[in-house]
Amino acid sequence: MSKRKAPKSEKNEDIVEALIELAEYEKNVERNRFKEKAYRKAATIIAGLDKRIKSGDDAKALPGVGDKIAKKIDEILETGKLRKLENIRADDKSTAINLLTRVSGIGPAKAKELVDAGIINLDDLEKHKDKLNHAQLIGLKHFHDFEVKIPREEVKELFESVKKVADSIDEEYMMEVCGSFRRGAKFSGDVDILLCHSEFKHSDKHHGDLLHRLIKKLTEKELVTDKISEGDTKFMGVAKLPKHKHFRRLDVRLLPVDEYYCGLLYFTGSNIFNTEMRAHAHQKRFILNEHSLRPLECGKPGAPLPVSSEQDIFEYLDYPYKKPEDRD
C-alpha cells in the first residue's frame, strides 16, 4: 500500500493537508498511533465537506473534531499557517525521519535507527545500502516513481493487462482492484488487486500454485519487474506498463472464493466506513471482518454465513447498501 494517502478537499485543502502532515509526524516521529488516528479521521471527515470551514467551532460540530484540533483549525484560518508544523519542519531529525519513511519498506523504527546513524537523506541511503533489506532496497530504487500518483486510466490499463494474463492461464480466476480506486479516486498511490478462483475455498488445505503461476506469467511478460515478497496468498512487488515511464507498486492478494466478497468489502474501505460497518454488525449481533460474516450465538461467533455478493452482507445486517464511491 501507498505510505502517504492524503484525502483531497478543494474547499478545505489547507486544513486537510496540515492534519495529514501532523498525522505523519505522530506516526513516524512520536510513534503515537492514537493521535495519528485522530488527525487522519478529522482530515477524512473535513475532506468530504463541500463547503469551507469558517471556524474551529464550526469544525467541532463534525465527528472526530475535538477542542485541540478545532484550535489548530482556528490558527490556520486566522494566520494561514500552524506554529506546530513550522516547528516540526524546522527540526532536522523530524524532517529526516519523515523523509526516510516515505521510502517503501522503511517504517518509523527503521527510519529513526538510520537517522541516529547519521543517515538523513536519500543520498546518504545510497551510500549505505548495506543497512537496507531487500524490500527497502527496492523502495529506494523506485523512490521517485512511487512518489508519483497513478492516474485512474493507468490503474485500469494495468489491471486489464493483469486480467488478460490471468484469463490466458485459467478463466476461473476472478479479480478486482480495491482501495481508493474502487471508491472512485482519480489518482491512486498503488494498485491493490484482490484475486480468487472458483475452485479455491476456505476449507482447502492447499492453495496450489494459484497465485504463483499468475506472478510467474506476469514476470515472463515483463509486467512484474521486481518482487518484494511472494507467498501462497499475497504478492508484493513492482509493475510497469510498456508505454508508461513510471514503475508502480502492485499488491495481489488471493482469497478463497467463499471469503471473496467480505474481503472485497474490507479492502475497498474506507477505514472509517469499515469501522462504522463493523460496529453496526456488532450491534446486530454479528462479527464482520475481511474473512466472513458470523452471527453471535451465546456470545461466540457461529458458522460463517453464505455470502455471494457485497449486497448479501448489507442485507444480513439490515444496513442500507452503499456503492463503493459512497464509502468515503
CSV table of N, CA, C and O in Angstrom, one decimal, residues 161-215:
chain,number,residue,atom,x,y,z
A,161,SER,N,-4.4,-5.5,-18.1
A,161,SER,CA,-3.3,-6.3,-18.6
A,161,SER,C,-3.1,-7.5,-17.7
A,161,SER,O,-2.8,-8.6,-18.2
A,162,VAL,N,-3.2,-7.3,-16.4
A,162,VAL,CA,-3.1,-8.4,-15.4
A,162,VAL,C,-4.2,-9.4,-15.7
A,162,VAL,O,-4.0,-10.7,-15.7
A,163,LYS,N,-5.4,-8.9,-15.8
A,163,LYS,CA,-6.6,-9.8,-16.0
A,163,LYS,C,-6.4,-10.6,-17.3
A,163,LYS,O,-6.8,-11.8,-17.4
A,164,LYS,N,-5.9,-10.0,-18.4
A,164,LYS,CA,-5.7,-10.7,-19.6
A,164,LYS,C,-4.8,-11.8,-19.5
A,164,LYS,O,-5.0,-12.9,-20.0
A,165,VAL,N,-3.7,-11.6,-18.7
A,165,VAL,CA,-2.8,-12.7,-18.5
A,165,VAL,C,-3.4,-13.8,-17.6
A,165,VAL,O,-3.3,-15.0,-17.9
A,166,ALA,N,-4.2,-13.4,-16.6
A,166,ALA,CA,-4.9,-14.4,-15.8
A,166,ALA,C,-5.8,-15.2,-16.6
A,166,ALA,O,-5.9,-16.5,-16.4
A,167,ASP,N,-6.6,-14.6,-17.4
A,167,ASP,CA,-7.6,-15.3,-18.3
A,167,ASP,C,-6.9,-16.3,-19.2
A,167,ASP,O,-7.5,-17.3,-19.5
A,168,SER,N,-5.7,-15.9,-19.6
A,168,SER,CA,-5.0,-16.8,-20.6
A,168,SER,C,-4.5,-18.1,-19.8
A,168,SER,O,-4.3,-19.1,-20.5
A,169,ILE,N,-4.4,-18.0,-18.5
A,169,ILE,CA,-4.0,-19.1,-17.7
A,169,ILE,C,-5.2,-20.0,-17.3
A,169,ILE,O,-5.2,-21.2,-17.5
A,170,ASP,N,-6.2,-19.3,-16.9
A,170,ASP,CA,-7.4,-20.0,-16.3
A,170,ASP,C,-8.5,-19.0,-16.3
A,170,ASP,O,-8.5,-18.0,-15.5
A,171,GLU,N,-9.6,-19.3,-17.0
A,171,GLU,CA,-10.8,-18.4,-17.0
A,171,GLU,C,-11.6,-18.4,-15.7
A,171,GLU,O,-12.5,-17.6,-15.5
A,172,GLU,N,-11.2,-19.3,-14.8
A,172,GLU,CA,-11.9,-19.3,-13.5
A,172,GLU,C,-11.4,-18.4,-12.5
A,172,GLU,O,-11.9,-18.3,-11.3
A,173,TYR,N,-10.3,-17.6,-12.8
A,173,TYR,CA,-9.8,-16.6,-12.0
A,173,TYR,C,-10.9,-15.4,-11.9
A,173,TYR,O,-11.5,-15.1,-12.9
A,174,MET,N,-11.0,-14.8,-10.8
A,174,MET,CA,-11.8,-13.6,-10.7
A,174,MET,C,-11.0,-12.6,-9.9
A,174,MET,O,-10.3,-12.9,-8.9
A,175,MET,N,-11.1,-11.3,-10.3
A,175,MET,CA,-10.3,-10.3,-9.6
A,175,MET,C,-10.9,-8.9,-9.8
A,175,MET,O,-11.7,-8.7,-10.7
A,176,GLU,N,-10.5,-8.0,-8.9
A,176,GLU,CA,-10.9,-6.6,-8.9
A,176,GLU,C,-9.9,-5.8,-8.2
A,176,GLU,O,-9.3,-6.2,-7.2
A,177,VAL,N,-9.8,-4.5,-8.6
A,177,VAL,CA,-9.0,-3.5,-8.0
A,177,VAL,C,-9.7,-3.0,-6.8
A,177,VAL,O,-10.9,-2.6,-6.9
A,178,CYS,N,-9.1,-2.9,-5.6
A,178,CYS,CA,-9.7,-2.4,-4.4
A,178,CYS,C,-9.2,-1.0,-4.0
A,178,CYS,O,-8.8,-0.3,-4.9
A,179,GLY,N,-9.3,-0.7,-2.7
A,179,GLY,CA,-8.8,0.6,-2.3
A,179,GLY,C,-9.5,1.8,-2.8
A,179,GLY,O,-10.7,1.7,-3.2
A,180,SER,N,-8.8,2.9,-2.8
A,180,SER,CA,-9.4,4.2,-3.2
A,180,SER,C,-9.8,4.2,-4.7
A,180,SER,O,-10.8,4.9,-5.0
A,181,PHE,N,-9.2,3.3,-5.5
A,181,PHE,CA,-9.6,3.2,-6.9
A,181,PHE,C,-11.0,2.8,-7.0
A,181,PHE,O,-11.8,3.4,-7.8
A,182,ARG,N,-11.4,1.8,-6.3
A,182,ARG,CA,-12.8,1.2,-6.3
A,182,ARG,C,-13.8,2.2,-5.8
A,182,ARG,O,-14.9,2.2,-6.1
A,183,ARG,N,-13.3,3.1,-4.9
A,183,ARG,CA,-14.2,4.2,-4.4
A,183,ARG,C,-14.2,5.4,-5.3
A,183,ARG,O,-14.8,6.4,-4.9
A,184,GLY,N,-13.6,5.3,-6.5
A,184,GLY,CA,-13.8,6.3,-7.5
A,184,GLY,C,-12.7,7.4,-7.5
A,184,GLY,O,-12.8,8.4,-8.2
A,185,ALA,N,-11.6,7.1,-6.8
A,185,ALA,CA,-10.5,8.1,-6.8
A,185,ALA,C,-9.9,8.4,-8.2
A,185,ALA,O,-9.8,7.4,-9.0
A,186,LYS,N,-9.5,9.6,-8.4
A,186,LYS,CA,-8.9,9.9,-9.7
A,186,LYS,C,-7.5,9.5,-9.8
A,186,LYS,O,-6.9,9.3,-10.9
A,187,PHE,N,-6.8,9.4,-8.6
A,187,PHE,CA,-5.4,9.0,-8.5
A,187,PHE,C,-5.3,8.0,-7.4
A,187,PHE,O,-6.0,8.1,-6.4
A,188,SER,N,-4.3,7.1,-7.5
A,188,SER,CA,-4.0,6.1,-6.5
A,188,SER,C,-2.5,6.1,-6.2
A,188,SER,O,-1.7,6.5,-7.0
A,189,GLY,N,-2.2,5.6,-5.0
A,189,GLY,CA,-0.8,5.5,-4.6
A,189,GLY,C,-0.2,4.2,-5.1
A,189,GLY,O,1.0,4.2,-5.3
A,190,ASP,N,-1.0,3.2,-5.2
A,190,ASP,CA,-0.5,1.9,-5.7
A,190,ASP,C,-1.7,1.1,-6.3
A,190,ASP,O,-2.8,1.7,-6.3
A,191,VAL,N,-1.5,-0.1,-6.7
A,191,VAL,CA,-2.5,-0.9,-7.3
A,191,VAL,C,-2.7,-2.1,-6.5
A,191,VAL,O,-1.8,-2.9,-6.3
A,192,ASP,N,-3.9,-2.3,-5.8
A,192,ASP,CA,-4.2,-3.4,-5.0
A,192,ASP,C,-5.3,-4.3,-5.6
A,192,ASP,O,-6.4,-3.8,-5.8
A,193,ILE,N,-4.9,-5.5,-6.0
A,193,ILE,CA,-5.8,-6.4,-6.7
A,193,ILE,C,-6.2,-7.5,-5.7
A,193,ILE,O,-5.3,-8.2,-5.1
A,194,LEU,N,-7.5,-7.8,-5.7
A,194,LEU,CA,-8.0,-8.9,-4.9
A,194,LEU,C,-8.3,-10.0,-5.9
A,194,LEU,O,-9.0,-9.8,-6.9
A,195,LEU,N,-7.8,-11.2,-5.6
A,195,LEU,CA,-7.9,-12.3,-6.5
A,195,LEU,C,-8.5,-13.6,-5.9
A,195,LEU,O,-8.3,-13.8,-4.7
A,196,CYS,N,-9.3,-14.3,-6.7
A,196,CYS,CA,-9.8,-15.6,-6.2
A,196,CYS,C,-10.0,-16.5,-7.3
A,196,CYS,O,-9.9,-16.1,-8.5
A,197,HIS,N,-10.3,-17.8,-7.0
A,197,HIS,CA,-10.5,-18.8,-8.1
A,197,HIS,C,-11.7,-19.7,-7.6
A,197,HIS,O,-11.8,-20.0,-6.4
A,198,SER,N,-12.5,-20.0,-8.5
A,198,SER,CA,-13.7,-20.8,-8.2
A,198,SER,C,-13.5,-22.1,-7.5
A,198,SER,O,-14.3,-22.6,-6.7
A,199,GLU,N,-12.3,-22.7,-7.6
A,199,GLU,CA,-12.0,-24.0,-7.0
A,199,GLU,C,-11.3,-23.9,-5.7
A,199,GLU,O,-11.0,-24.9,-5.0
A,200,PHE,N,-10.9,-22.6,-5.3
A,200,PHE,CA,-10.2,-22.4,-4.0
A,200,PHE,C,-11.1,-22.0,-2.9
A,200,PHE,O,-11.7,-20.9,-3.0
A,201,LYS,N,-11.4,-22.8,-2.0
A,201,LYS,CA,-12.3,-22.5,-0.9
A,201,LYS,C,-11.5,-22.5,0.5
A,201,LYS,O,-10.5,-23.1,0.6
A,202,HIS,N,-12.2,-21.9,1.5
A,202,HIS,CA,-11.5,-21.8,2.8
A,202,HIS,C,-11.2,-23.2,3.4
A,202,HIS,O,-10.2,-23.3,4.0
A,203,SER,N,-12.0,-24.2,3.1
A,203,SER,CA,-11.8,-25.5,3.7
A,203,SER,C,-10.6,-26.2,3.0
A,203,SER,O,-10.1,-27.2,3.6
A,204,ASP,N,-10.1,-25.7,1.9
A,204,ASP,CA,-8.9,-26.3,1.2
A,204,ASP,C,-7.7,-26.1,2.1
A,204,ASP,O,-7.4,-25.0,2.6
A,205,LYS,N,-6.9,-27.2,2.2
A,205,LYS,CA,-5.6,-27.1,3.0
A,205,LYS,C,-4.5,-26.5,2.2
A,205,LYS,O,-3.6,-25.9,2.7
A,206,HIS,N,-4.6,-26.6,0.9
A,206,HIS,CA,-3.5,-26.1,0.0
A,206,HIS,C,-4.1,-25.1,-1.0
A,206,HIS,O,-5.2,-25.2,-1.5
A,207,HIS,N,-3.3,-24.0,-1.2
A,207,HIS,CA,-3.6,-23.0,-2.2
A,207,HIS,C,-3.2,-23.4,-3.6
A,207,HIS,O,-3.5,-22.6,-4.5
A,208,GLY,N,-2.5,-24.5,-3.7
A,208,GLY,CA,-2.0,-24.8,-5.0
A,208,GLY,C,-1.0,-23.8,-5.4
A,208,GLY,O,-0.3,-23.2,-4.6
A,209,ASP,N,-0.9,-23.6,-6.7
A,209,ASP,CA,0.0,-22.5,-7.2
A,209,ASP,C,-0.8,-21.4,-7.9
A,209,ASP,O,-0.3,-20.8,-8.8
A,210,LEU,N,-2.0,-21.2,-7.4
A,210,LEU,CA,-2.9,-20.2,-8.0
A,210,LEU,C,-2.3,-18.8,-8.1
A,210,LEU,O,-2.4,-18.2,-9.2
A,211,LEU,N,-1.6,-18.3,-7.0
A,211,LEU,CA,-1.0,-17.0,-7.1
A,211,LEU,C,0.3,-17.1,-7.8
A,211,LEU,O,0.7,-16.3,-8.7
A,212,HIS,N,1.1,-18.1,-7.5
A,212,HIS,CA,2.5,-18.2,-8.0
A,212,HIS,C,2.5,-18.3,-9.6
A,212,HIS,O,3.3,-17.7,-10.2
A,213,ARG,N,1.5,-19.1,-10.1
A,213,ARG,CA,1.6,-19.2,-11.6
A,213,ARG,C,1.2,-17.9,-12.3
A,213,ARG,O,1.6,-17.6,-13.4
A,214,LEU,N,0.3,-17.1,-11.6
A,214,LEU,CA,0.0,-15.8,-12.2
A,214,LEU,C,1.2,-14.9,-12.2
A,214,LEU,O,1.5,-14.2,-13.2
A,215,ILE,N,1.8,-14.8,-11.0
A,215,ILE,CA,3.0,-13.9,-10.9
A,215,ILE,C,4.1,-14.4,-11.8
A,215,ILE,O,4.8,-13.5,-12.4
